[in-house]
PDB file of C-alpha atoms in Angstrom:
ATOM      1  CA  UNK A  29     -16.099  -8.474 -19.386  1.00 42.00           C
ATOM      2  CA  UNK A  30     -15.620  -9.040 -15.641  1.00 46.00           C
ATOM      3  CA  UNK A  31     -12.121  -8.710 -14.293  1.00 52.00           C
ATOM      4  CA  UNK A  32     -10.802 -10.493 -11.232  1.00 57.00           C
ATOM      5  CA  UNK A  33      -8.884  -8.861  -8.426  1.00 59.00           C
ATOM      6  CA  UNK A  34      -5.152  -8.920  -8.863  1.00 66.00           C
ATOM      7  CA  UNK A  35      -3.020 -11.058  -6.627  1.00 60.00           C
ATOM      8  CA  UNK A  36      -1.662  -9.087  -3.738  1.00 69.00           C
ATOM      9  CA  UNK A  37       1.994  -8.599  -3.156  1.00 80.00           C
ATOM     10  CA  UNK A  38       3.423 -10.627  -0.306  1.00 84.00           C
ATOM     11  CA  UNK A  39       4.868  -7.338   0.889  1.00 88.00           C
ATOM     12  CA  UNK A  40       1.312  -6.290   1.694  1.00 90.00           C
ATOM     13  CA  UNK A  41      -0.852  -9.311   2.467  1.00 87.00           C
ATOM     14  CA  UNK A  42       1.836 -11.904   3.071  1.00 81.00           C
ATOM     15  CA  UNK A  43       2.864 -10.509   6.435  1.00 87.00           C
ATOM     16  CA  UNK A  44       1.691  -9.613   9.903  1.00 90.00           C
ATOM     17  CA  UNK A  45       1.195  -5.872  10.461  1.00 94.00           C
ATOM     18  CA  UNK A  46       1.595  -4.006  13.743  1.00 95.00           C
ATOM     19  CA  UNK A  47      -0.098  -0.723  14.651  1.00 95.00           C
ATOM     20  CA  UNK A  48       3.359   0.918  14.765  1.00 95.00           C
ATOM     21  CA  UNK A  49       4.104  -0.131  11.189  1.00 96.00           C
ATOM     22  CA  UNK A  50       0.723   1.082   9.975  1.00 96.00           C
ATOM     23  CA  UNK A  51       1.205   4.379  11.793  1.00 95.00           C
ATOM     24  CA  UNK A  52       4.584   4.838  10.042  1.00 96.00           C
ATOM     25  CA  UNK A  53       2.859   4.000   6.768  1.00 96.00           C
ATOM     26  CA  UNK A  54       0.168   6.647   7.380  1.00 95.00           C
ATOM     27  CA  UNK A  55       2.643   9.356   8.401  1.00 96.00           C
ATOM     28  CA  UNK A  56       4.817   8.715   5.366  1.00 97.00           C
ATOM     29  CA  UNK A  57       1.750   8.600   3.130  1.00 96.00           C
ATOM     30  CA  UNK A  58       0.753  12.103   4.262  1.00 95.00           C
ATOM     31  CA  UNK A  59       4.236  13.294   3.316  1.00 96.00           C
ATOM     32  CA  UNK A  60       4.150  11.433  -0.021  1.00 96.00           C
ATOM     33  CA  UNK A  61       0.829  13.042  -0.937  1.00 96.00           C
ATOM     34  CA  UNK A  62       2.546  16.436  -0.895  1.00 96.00           C
ATOM     35  CA  UNK A  63       5.019  15.339  -3.566  1.00 97.00           C
ATOM     36  CA  UNK A  64       4.281  16.715  -7.021  1.00 96.00           C
ATOM     37  CA  UNK A  65       4.470  13.214  -8.553  1.00 97.00           C
ATOM     38  CA  UNK A  66       1.842  11.704  -6.240  1.00 96.00           C
ATOM     39  CA  UNK A  67      -1.240  12.938  -8.092  1.00 96.00           C
ATOM     40  CA  UNK A  68       0.116  12.056 -11.526  1.00 97.00           C
ATOM     41  CA  UNK A  69       0.963   8.564 -10.233  1.00 97.00           C
ATOM     42  CA  UNK A  70      -2.585   8.117  -8.974  1.00 95.00           C
ATOM     43  CA  UNK A  71      -3.937   9.273 -12.327  1.00 96.00           C
ATOM     44  CA  UNK A  72      -1.679   6.799 -14.141  1.00 96.00           C
ATOM     45  CA  UNK A  73      -3.124   3.931 -12.088  1.00 95.00           C
ATOM     46  CA  UNK A  74      -6.764   4.979 -11.724  1.00 93.00           C
ATOM     47  CA  UNK A  75      -8.041   2.669 -14.470  1.00 93.00           C
ATOM     48  CA  UNK A  76      -6.744  -0.334 -12.561  1.00 93.00           C
ATOM     49  CA  UNK A  77      -7.815   0.604  -9.026  1.00 90.00           C
ATOM     50  CA  UNK A  78     -10.856  -1.671  -9.218  1.00 89.00           C
ATOM     51  CA  UNK A  79      -8.539  -4.664  -9.599  1.00 90.00           C
ATOM     52  CA  UNK A  80      -7.255  -4.376  -6.045  1.00 89.00           C
ATOM     53  CA  UNK A  81      -9.102  -6.409  -3.421  1.00 88.00           C
ATOM     54  CA  UNK A  82      -9.730  -3.396  -1.196  1.00 89.00           C
ATOM     55  CA  UNK A  83     -11.857  -5.423   1.216  1.00 91.00           C
ATOM     56  CA  UNK A  84      -8.976  -7.775   1.908  1.00 91.00           C
ATOM     57  CA  UNK A  85      -6.549  -4.920   2.541  1.00 93.00           C
ATOM     58  CA  UNK A  86      -9.121  -3.147   4.706  1.00 94.00           C
ATOM     59  CA  UNK A  87      -9.720  -6.254   6.824  1.00 94.00           C
ATOM     60  CA  UNK A  88      -5.976  -6.702   7.392  1.00 94.00           C
ATOM     61  CA  UNK A  89      -5.599  -3.087   8.521  1.00 96.00           C
ATOM     62  CA  UNK A  90      -8.724  -3.089  10.706  1.00 96.00           C
ATOM     63  CA  UNK A  91      -7.662  -6.320  12.381  1.00 95.00           C
ATOM     64  CA  UNK A  92      -4.173  -4.971  13.076  1.00 95.00           C
ATOM     65  CA  UNK A  93      -5.466  -1.637  14.379  1.00 96.00           C
ATOM     66  CA  UNK A  94      -8.261  -3.156  16.448  1.00 95.00           C
ATOM     67  CA  UNK A  95     -10.983  -1.141  14.711  1.00 95.00           C
ATOM     68  CA  UNK A  96     -11.789   0.983  11.697  1.00 93.00           C
ATOM     69  CA  UNK A  97     -11.093   4.431  13.192  1.00 93.00           C
ATOM     70  CA  UNK A  98      -8.164   6.149  11.520  1.00 90.00           C
ATOM     71  CA  UNK A  99      -7.519   3.454   8.931  1.00 94.00           C
ATOM     72  CA  UNK A 100      -8.679   5.157   5.709  1.00 93.00           C
ATOM     73  CA  UNK A 101      -5.280   6.518   4.683  1.00 93.00           C
ATOM     74  CA  UNK A 102      -3.521   3.314   5.705  1.00 96.00           C
ATOM     75  CA  UNK A 103      -5.767   1.297   3.396  1.00 95.00           C
ATOM     76  CA  UNK A 104      -5.405   3.814   0.575  1.00 95.00           C
ATOM     77  CA  UNK A 105      -1.604   3.826   0.879  1.00 96.00           C
ATOM     78  CA  UNK A 106      -1.494   0.030   0.720  1.00 96.00           C
ATOM     79  CA  UNK A 107      -3.812  -0.017  -2.292  1.00 95.00           C
ATOM     80  CA  UNK A 108      -1.573   2.449  -4.139  1.00 96.00           C
ATOM     81  CA  UNK A 109       1.525   0.462  -3.186  1.00 95.00           C
ATOM     82  CA  UNK A 110      -0.148  -2.686  -4.511  1.00 94.00           C
ATOM     83  CA  UNK A 111      -0.894  -0.991  -7.812  1.00 95.00           C
ATOM     84  CA  UNK A 112       2.653   0.384  -8.070  1.00 95.00           C
ATOM     85  CA  UNK A 113       4.148  -3.054  -7.377  1.00 94.00           C
ATOM     86  CA  UNK A 114       1.850  -4.696  -9.916  1.00 92.00           C
ATOM     87  CA  UNK A 115       2.072  -2.049 -12.663  1.00 94.00           C
ATOM     88  CA  UNK A 116       5.488  -0.365 -12.385  1.00 96.00           C
ATOM     89  CA  UNK A 117       5.597   0.046 -16.157  1.00 96.00           C
ATOM     90  CA  UNK A 118       2.850   2.690 -15.906  1.00 96.00           C
ATOM     91  CA  UNK A 119       4.905   4.899 -13.598  1.00 97.00           C
ATOM     92  CA  UNK A 120       8.068   6.930 -13.779  1.00 98.00           C
ATOM     93  CA  UNK A 121      10.784   5.988 -11.295  1.00 98.00           C
ATOM     94  CA  UNK A 122       9.873   9.003  -9.176  1.00 98.00           C
ATOM     95  CA  UNK A 123       6.165   8.122  -9.149  1.00 98.00           C
ATOM     96  CA  UNK A 124       6.972   4.523  -8.240  1.00 98.00           C
ATOM     97  CA  UNK A 125       9.212   5.601  -5.375  1.00 97.00           C
ATOM     98  CA  UNK A 126       6.666   8.099  -4.064  1.00 98.00           C
ATOM     99  CA  UNK A 127       3.917   5.455  -3.957  1.00 97.00           C
ATOM    100  CA  UNK A 128       6.189   2.882  -2.322  1.00 97.00           C
ATOM    101  CA  UNK A 129       7.647   5.254   0.290  1.00 97.00           C
ATOM    102  CA  UNK A 130       4.891   4.536   2.851  1.00 97.00           C
ATOM    103  CA  UNK A 131       5.282   0.769   2.470  1.00 96.00           C
ATOM    104  CA  UNK A 132       9.049   1.074   2.781  1.00 96.00           C
ATOM    105  CA  UNK A 133       8.696   3.156   5.949  1.00 96.00           C
ATOM    106  CA  UNK A 134       6.549   0.429   7.473  1.00 95.00           C
ATOM    107  CA  UNK A 135       9.056  -2.222   6.408  1.00 93.00           C
ATOM    108  CA  UNK A 136      11.857  -0.251   8.074  1.00 93.00           C
ATOM    109  CA  UNK A 137       9.908  -0.225  11.343  1.00 92.00           C
ATOM    110  CA  UNK A 138       9.323  -3.954  10.991  1.00 88.00           C
ATOM    111  CA  UNK A 139      13.004  -4.632  10.341  1.00 88.00           C
ATOM    112  CA  UNK A 140      14.113  -2.492  13.275  1.00 87.00           C
ATOM    113  CA  UNK A 141      11.758  -4.232  15.696  1.00 80.00           C
ATOM    114  CA  UNK A 142      12.101  -7.747  14.226  1.00 65.00           C
ATOM    115  CA  UNK A 143       8.322  -8.091  13.916  1.00 49.00           C
ATOM    116  CA  UNK A 144       8.241  -8.789  10.203  1.00 52.00           C
ATOM    117  CA  UNK A 145       6.933 -12.327   9.885  1.00 56.00           C
ATOM    118  CA  UNK A 146       6.023 -13.446   6.349  1.00 52.00           C
ATOM    119  CA  UNK A 147       2.838 -15.480   6.162  1.00 49.00           C
ATOM    120  CA  UNK A 148       3.049 -18.780   4.311  1.00 42.00           C
ATOM    121  CA  UNK A 149       1.317 -18.958   0.940  1.00 35.00           C
TER     122      UNK A 149
END
């Protein structure tokens, strides 16, 4: 039975990203990966990872960064955030917060620089 990609959160695809926001996302993701709950959160979501449209997320990041170099962890962090947003019931509160920390760091940069511009549906 073929499954379709899940709809992406507007927090991820419904906005314009800047390199500064994606850099904050990557830095915070490196910190989040050191948290004891990070691996168990990934394990809890692994069966649904194929539902994320990774190509769409990758194209958004590559376009914002002006190339593919250095974007792997940015894409991975956004994919995990997408899964956490879509399937919070599979995670503990701590796991959910750990996976969303990178996205929230990027959103804080966006809010502080007034660059957050939601894209119309």
